[in-house]
mmCIF file of C-alpha atoms in Angstrom:
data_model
loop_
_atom_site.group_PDB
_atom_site.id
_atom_site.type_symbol
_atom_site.label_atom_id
_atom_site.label_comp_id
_atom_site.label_asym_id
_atom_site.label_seq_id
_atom_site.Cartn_x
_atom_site.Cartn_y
_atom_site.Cartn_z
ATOM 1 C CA UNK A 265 99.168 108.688 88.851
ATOM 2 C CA UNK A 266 95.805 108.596 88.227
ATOM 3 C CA UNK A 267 94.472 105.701 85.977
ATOM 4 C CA UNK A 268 91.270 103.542 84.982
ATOM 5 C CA UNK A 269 92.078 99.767 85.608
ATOM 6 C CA UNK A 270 89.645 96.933 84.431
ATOM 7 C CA UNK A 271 89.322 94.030 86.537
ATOM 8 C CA UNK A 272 87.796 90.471 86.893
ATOM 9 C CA UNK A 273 86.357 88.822 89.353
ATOM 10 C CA UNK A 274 83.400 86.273 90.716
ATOM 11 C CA UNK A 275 80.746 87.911 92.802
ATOM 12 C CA UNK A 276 78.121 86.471 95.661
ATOM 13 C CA UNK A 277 74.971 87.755 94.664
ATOM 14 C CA UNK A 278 73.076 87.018 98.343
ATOM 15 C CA UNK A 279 69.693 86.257 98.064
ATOM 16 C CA UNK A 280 68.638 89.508 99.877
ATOM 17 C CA UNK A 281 69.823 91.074 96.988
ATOM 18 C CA UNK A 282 67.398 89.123 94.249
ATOM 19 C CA UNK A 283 65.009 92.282 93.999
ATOM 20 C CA UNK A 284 67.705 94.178 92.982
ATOM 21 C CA UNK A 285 68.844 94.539 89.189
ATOM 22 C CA UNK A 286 72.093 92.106 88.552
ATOM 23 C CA UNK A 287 74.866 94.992 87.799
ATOM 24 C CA UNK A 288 73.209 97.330 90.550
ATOM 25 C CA UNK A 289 73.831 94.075 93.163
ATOM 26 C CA UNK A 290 76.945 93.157 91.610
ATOM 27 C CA UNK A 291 78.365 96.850 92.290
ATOM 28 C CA UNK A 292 77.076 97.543 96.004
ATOM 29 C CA UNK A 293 79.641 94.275 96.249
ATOM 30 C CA UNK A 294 82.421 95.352 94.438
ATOM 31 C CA UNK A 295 82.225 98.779 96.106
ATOM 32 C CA UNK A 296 82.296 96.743 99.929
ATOM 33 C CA UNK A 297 85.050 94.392 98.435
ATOM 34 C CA UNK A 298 87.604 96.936 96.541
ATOM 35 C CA UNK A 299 86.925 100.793 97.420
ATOM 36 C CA UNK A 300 89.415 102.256 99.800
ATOM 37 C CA UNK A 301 91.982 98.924 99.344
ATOM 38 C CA UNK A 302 95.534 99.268 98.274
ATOM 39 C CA UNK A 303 96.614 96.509 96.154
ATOM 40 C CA UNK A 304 100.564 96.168 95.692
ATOM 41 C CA UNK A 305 99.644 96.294 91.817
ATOM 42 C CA UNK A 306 97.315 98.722 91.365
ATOM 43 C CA UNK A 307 97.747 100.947 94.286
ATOM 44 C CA UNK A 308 94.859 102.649 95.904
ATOM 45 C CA UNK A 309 91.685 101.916 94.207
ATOM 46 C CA UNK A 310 89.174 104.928 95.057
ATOM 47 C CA UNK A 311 85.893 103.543 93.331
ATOM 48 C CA UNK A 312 84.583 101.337 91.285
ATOM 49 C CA UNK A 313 83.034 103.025 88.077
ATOM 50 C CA UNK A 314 81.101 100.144 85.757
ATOM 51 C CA UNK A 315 80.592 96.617 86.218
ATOM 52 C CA UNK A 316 79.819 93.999 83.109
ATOM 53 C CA UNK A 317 78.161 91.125 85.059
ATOM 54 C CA UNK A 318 77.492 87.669 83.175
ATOM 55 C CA UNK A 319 73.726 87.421 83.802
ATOM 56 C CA UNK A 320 74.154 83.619 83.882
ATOM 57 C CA UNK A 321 75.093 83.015 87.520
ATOM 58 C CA UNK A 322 76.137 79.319 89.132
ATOM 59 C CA UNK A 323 74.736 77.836 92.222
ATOM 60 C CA UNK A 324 76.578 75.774 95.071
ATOM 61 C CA UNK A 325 74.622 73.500 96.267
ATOM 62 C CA UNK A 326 74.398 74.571 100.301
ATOM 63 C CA UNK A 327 74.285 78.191 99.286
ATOM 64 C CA UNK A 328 71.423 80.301 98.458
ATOM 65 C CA UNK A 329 72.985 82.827 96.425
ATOM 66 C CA UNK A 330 74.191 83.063 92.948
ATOM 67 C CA UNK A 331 78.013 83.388 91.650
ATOM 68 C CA UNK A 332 78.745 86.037 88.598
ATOM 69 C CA UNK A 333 81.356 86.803 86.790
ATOM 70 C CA UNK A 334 82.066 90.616 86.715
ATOM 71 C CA UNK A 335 84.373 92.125 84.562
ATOM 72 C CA UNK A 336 84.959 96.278 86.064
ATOM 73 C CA UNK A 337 86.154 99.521 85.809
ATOM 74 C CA UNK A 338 87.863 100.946 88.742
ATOM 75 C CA UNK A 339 89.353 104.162 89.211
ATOM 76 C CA UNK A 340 92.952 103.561 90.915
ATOM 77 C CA UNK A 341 95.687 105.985 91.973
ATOM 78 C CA UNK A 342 99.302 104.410 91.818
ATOM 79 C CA UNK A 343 102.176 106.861 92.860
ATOM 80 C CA UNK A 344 105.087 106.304 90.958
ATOM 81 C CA UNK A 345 108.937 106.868 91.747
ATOM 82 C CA UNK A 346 110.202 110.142 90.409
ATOM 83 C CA UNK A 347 107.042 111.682 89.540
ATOM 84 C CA UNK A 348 105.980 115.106 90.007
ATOM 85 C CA UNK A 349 102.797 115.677 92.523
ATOM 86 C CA UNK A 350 100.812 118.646 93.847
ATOM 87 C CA UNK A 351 99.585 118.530 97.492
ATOM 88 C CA UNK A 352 98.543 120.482 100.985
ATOM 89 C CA UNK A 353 99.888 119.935 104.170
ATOM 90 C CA UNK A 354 97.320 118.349 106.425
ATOM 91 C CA UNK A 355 99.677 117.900 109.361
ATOM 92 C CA UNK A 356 103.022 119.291 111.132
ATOM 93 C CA UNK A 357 104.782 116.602 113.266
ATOM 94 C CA UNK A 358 108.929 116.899 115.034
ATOM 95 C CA UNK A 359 110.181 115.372 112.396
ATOM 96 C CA UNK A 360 108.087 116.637 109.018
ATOM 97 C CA UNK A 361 104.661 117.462 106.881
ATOM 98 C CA UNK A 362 102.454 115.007 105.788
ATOM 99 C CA UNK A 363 101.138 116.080 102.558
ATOM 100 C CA UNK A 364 97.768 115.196 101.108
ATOM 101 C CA UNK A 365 98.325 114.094 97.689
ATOM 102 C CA UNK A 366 95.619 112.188 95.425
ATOM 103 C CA UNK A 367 93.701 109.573 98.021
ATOM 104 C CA UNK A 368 96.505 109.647 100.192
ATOM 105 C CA UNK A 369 99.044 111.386 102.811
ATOM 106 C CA UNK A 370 102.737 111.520 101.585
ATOM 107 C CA UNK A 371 105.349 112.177 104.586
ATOM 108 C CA UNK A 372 107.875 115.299 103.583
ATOM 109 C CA UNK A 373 110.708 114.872 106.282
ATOM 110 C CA UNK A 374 112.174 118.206 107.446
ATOM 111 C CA UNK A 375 115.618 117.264 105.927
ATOM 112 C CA UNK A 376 113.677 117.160 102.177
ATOM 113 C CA UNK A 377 112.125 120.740 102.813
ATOM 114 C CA UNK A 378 114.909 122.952 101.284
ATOM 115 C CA UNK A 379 118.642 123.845 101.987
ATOM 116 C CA UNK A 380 117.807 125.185 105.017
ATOM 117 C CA UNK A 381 117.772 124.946 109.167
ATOM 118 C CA UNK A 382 114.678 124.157 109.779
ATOM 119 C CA UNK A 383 112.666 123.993 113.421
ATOM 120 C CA UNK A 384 109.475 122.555 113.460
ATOM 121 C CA UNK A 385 106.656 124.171 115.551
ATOM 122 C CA UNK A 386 104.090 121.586 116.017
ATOM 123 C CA UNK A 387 101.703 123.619 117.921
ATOM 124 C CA UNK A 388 101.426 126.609 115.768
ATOM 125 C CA UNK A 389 101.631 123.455 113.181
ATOM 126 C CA UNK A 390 104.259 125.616 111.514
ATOM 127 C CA UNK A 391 107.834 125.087 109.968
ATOM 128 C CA UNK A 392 110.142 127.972 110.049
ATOM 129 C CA UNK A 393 113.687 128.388 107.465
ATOM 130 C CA UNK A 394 116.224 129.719 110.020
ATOM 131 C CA UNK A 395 118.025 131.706 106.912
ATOM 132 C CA UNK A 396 115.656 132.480 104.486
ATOM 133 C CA UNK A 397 112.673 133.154 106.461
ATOM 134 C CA UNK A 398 110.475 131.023 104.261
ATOM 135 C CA UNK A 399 107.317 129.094 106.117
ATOM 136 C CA UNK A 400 105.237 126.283 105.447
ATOM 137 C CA UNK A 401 101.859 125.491 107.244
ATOM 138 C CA UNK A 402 98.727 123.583 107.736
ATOM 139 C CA UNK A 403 97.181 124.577 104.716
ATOM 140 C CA UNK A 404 100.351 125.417 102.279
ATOM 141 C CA UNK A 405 100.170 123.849 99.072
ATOM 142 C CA UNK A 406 103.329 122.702 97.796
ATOM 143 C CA UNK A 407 104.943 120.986 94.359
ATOM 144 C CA UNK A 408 106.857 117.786 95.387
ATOM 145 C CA UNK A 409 108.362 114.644 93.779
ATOM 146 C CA UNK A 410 107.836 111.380 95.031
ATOM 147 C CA UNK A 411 111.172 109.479 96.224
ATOM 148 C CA UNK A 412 109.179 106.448 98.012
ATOM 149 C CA UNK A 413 106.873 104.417 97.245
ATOM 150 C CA UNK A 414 105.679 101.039 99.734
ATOM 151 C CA UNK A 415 102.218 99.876 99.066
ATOM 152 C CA UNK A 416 103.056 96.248 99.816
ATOM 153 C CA UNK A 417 101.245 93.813 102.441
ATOM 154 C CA UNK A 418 103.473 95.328 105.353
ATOM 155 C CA UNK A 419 102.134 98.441 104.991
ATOM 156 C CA UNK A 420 98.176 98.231 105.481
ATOM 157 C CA UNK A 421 97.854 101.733 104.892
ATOM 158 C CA UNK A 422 100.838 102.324 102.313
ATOM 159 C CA UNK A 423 104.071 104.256 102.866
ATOM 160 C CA UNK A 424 105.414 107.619 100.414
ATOM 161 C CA UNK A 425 108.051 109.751 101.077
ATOM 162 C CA UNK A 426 108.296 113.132 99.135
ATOM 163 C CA UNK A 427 111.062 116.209 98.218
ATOM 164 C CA UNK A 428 110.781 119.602 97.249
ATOM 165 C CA UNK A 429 114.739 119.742 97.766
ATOM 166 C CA UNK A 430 115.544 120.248 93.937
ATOM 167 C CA UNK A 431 114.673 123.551 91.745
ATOM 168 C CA UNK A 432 110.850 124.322 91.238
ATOM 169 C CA UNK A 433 109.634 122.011 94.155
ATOM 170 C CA UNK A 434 107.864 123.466 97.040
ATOM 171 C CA UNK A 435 105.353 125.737 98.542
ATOM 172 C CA UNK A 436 103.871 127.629 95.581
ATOM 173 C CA UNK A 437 105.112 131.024 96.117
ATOM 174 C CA UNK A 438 108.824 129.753 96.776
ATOM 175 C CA UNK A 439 108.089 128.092 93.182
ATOM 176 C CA UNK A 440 106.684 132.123 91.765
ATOM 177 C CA UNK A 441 110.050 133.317 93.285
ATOM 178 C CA UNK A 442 112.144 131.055 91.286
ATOM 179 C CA UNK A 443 110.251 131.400 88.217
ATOM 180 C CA UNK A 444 110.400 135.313 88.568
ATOM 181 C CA UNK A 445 114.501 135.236 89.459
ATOM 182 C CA UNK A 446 115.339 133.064 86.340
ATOM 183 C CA UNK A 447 113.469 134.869 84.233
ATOM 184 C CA UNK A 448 114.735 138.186 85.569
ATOM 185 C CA UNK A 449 118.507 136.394 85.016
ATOM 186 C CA UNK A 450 117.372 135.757 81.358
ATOM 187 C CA UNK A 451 116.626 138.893 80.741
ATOM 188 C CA UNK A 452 120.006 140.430 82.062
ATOM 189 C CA UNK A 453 121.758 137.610 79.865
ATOM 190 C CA UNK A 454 119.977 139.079 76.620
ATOM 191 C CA UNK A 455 120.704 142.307 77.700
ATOM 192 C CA UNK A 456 124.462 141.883 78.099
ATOM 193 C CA UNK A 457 124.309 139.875 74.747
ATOM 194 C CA UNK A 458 123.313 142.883 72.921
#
């Protein structure tokens, strides 16, 4: 999920940077410091939007630069358990689909696809349904929900795990297929009502 989170923190403002208006310097630091981070609380945080800087600083003596306190506006993107995410497949491996979702890549392992065999065909970057004869691809968006979720310090680069395994999850025309059968089935239940 997508979400604005307001921060705090004390910024270095280094002398090279004394030309420069206060919030201007203060973000070009926040942005080095916080974009492209995942924090176990907030999740990924994409980019800093607004900074309120404290335009009295404090010295150290030793140091030439100032220290502010900032109070910011960043734009984060926390997956949560359970919900419901839209993505394309960036990559085919043995074993899955990684899945491009928000800031992120989300692995969908081959036994989450469907009900299905399934062979993967890396090098056509391809997976094939043995039964139903339904395909996914580089390229394939898809409707998934998210079943893991590891952002902690062991993972530098953070962990998901996805399913389209339940009704109305996956590729977009399996999900136009569905739609069309169950309303097709509703409409044979009204007529058999009558």
């Amino acid at each position: 999920m997508f979400s604005i989170s307001t921060l705090v923190d004390v910024v270095r403002i280094p002398p090279s940077l004394f030309g420069t208006t206060l919030k201007k310097a203060a973000v070009n630091i926040l942005k080095e410091k916080y974009e492209s981070m995942i924090n176990a609380d907030l999740g990924y945080i994409i980019m800093i939007l607004d900074a309120k800087v404290d335009e009295m600083g404090k010295m150290i003596a030793g140091d030439g630069g100032t220290f502010h306190r900032v109070q910011f506006e960043a734009l984060t993107f926390y997956p949560k358990l359970q919900e419901i995410v839209q993505g394309e497949i960036v990559d085919i491996t043995d074993f899955g689909a990684f899945v491009r979702i928000g800031p992120t890549d989300a692995l969908l392992h081959l036994s989450q696809v469907m009900d299905d065999y399934l062979k993967s065909d890396v090098k056509s970057g391809m997976i094939l349904a043995n039964q139903s004869g339904r395909t996914l691809k580089v390229g394939s968006t898809l409707r998934a929900r998210i079943t893991a979720v590891s952002l902690g310090k062991a993972a530098a680069m953070g962990k998901i795990g996805i399913t389209c395994r339940q009704p109305f999850l996956g590729a977009d025309e399996w999900i136009e297929e569905e739609i069309k059968k169950s309303s097709g089935e509703a409409e044979e239940a009204k007529v058999e009502a009558s």
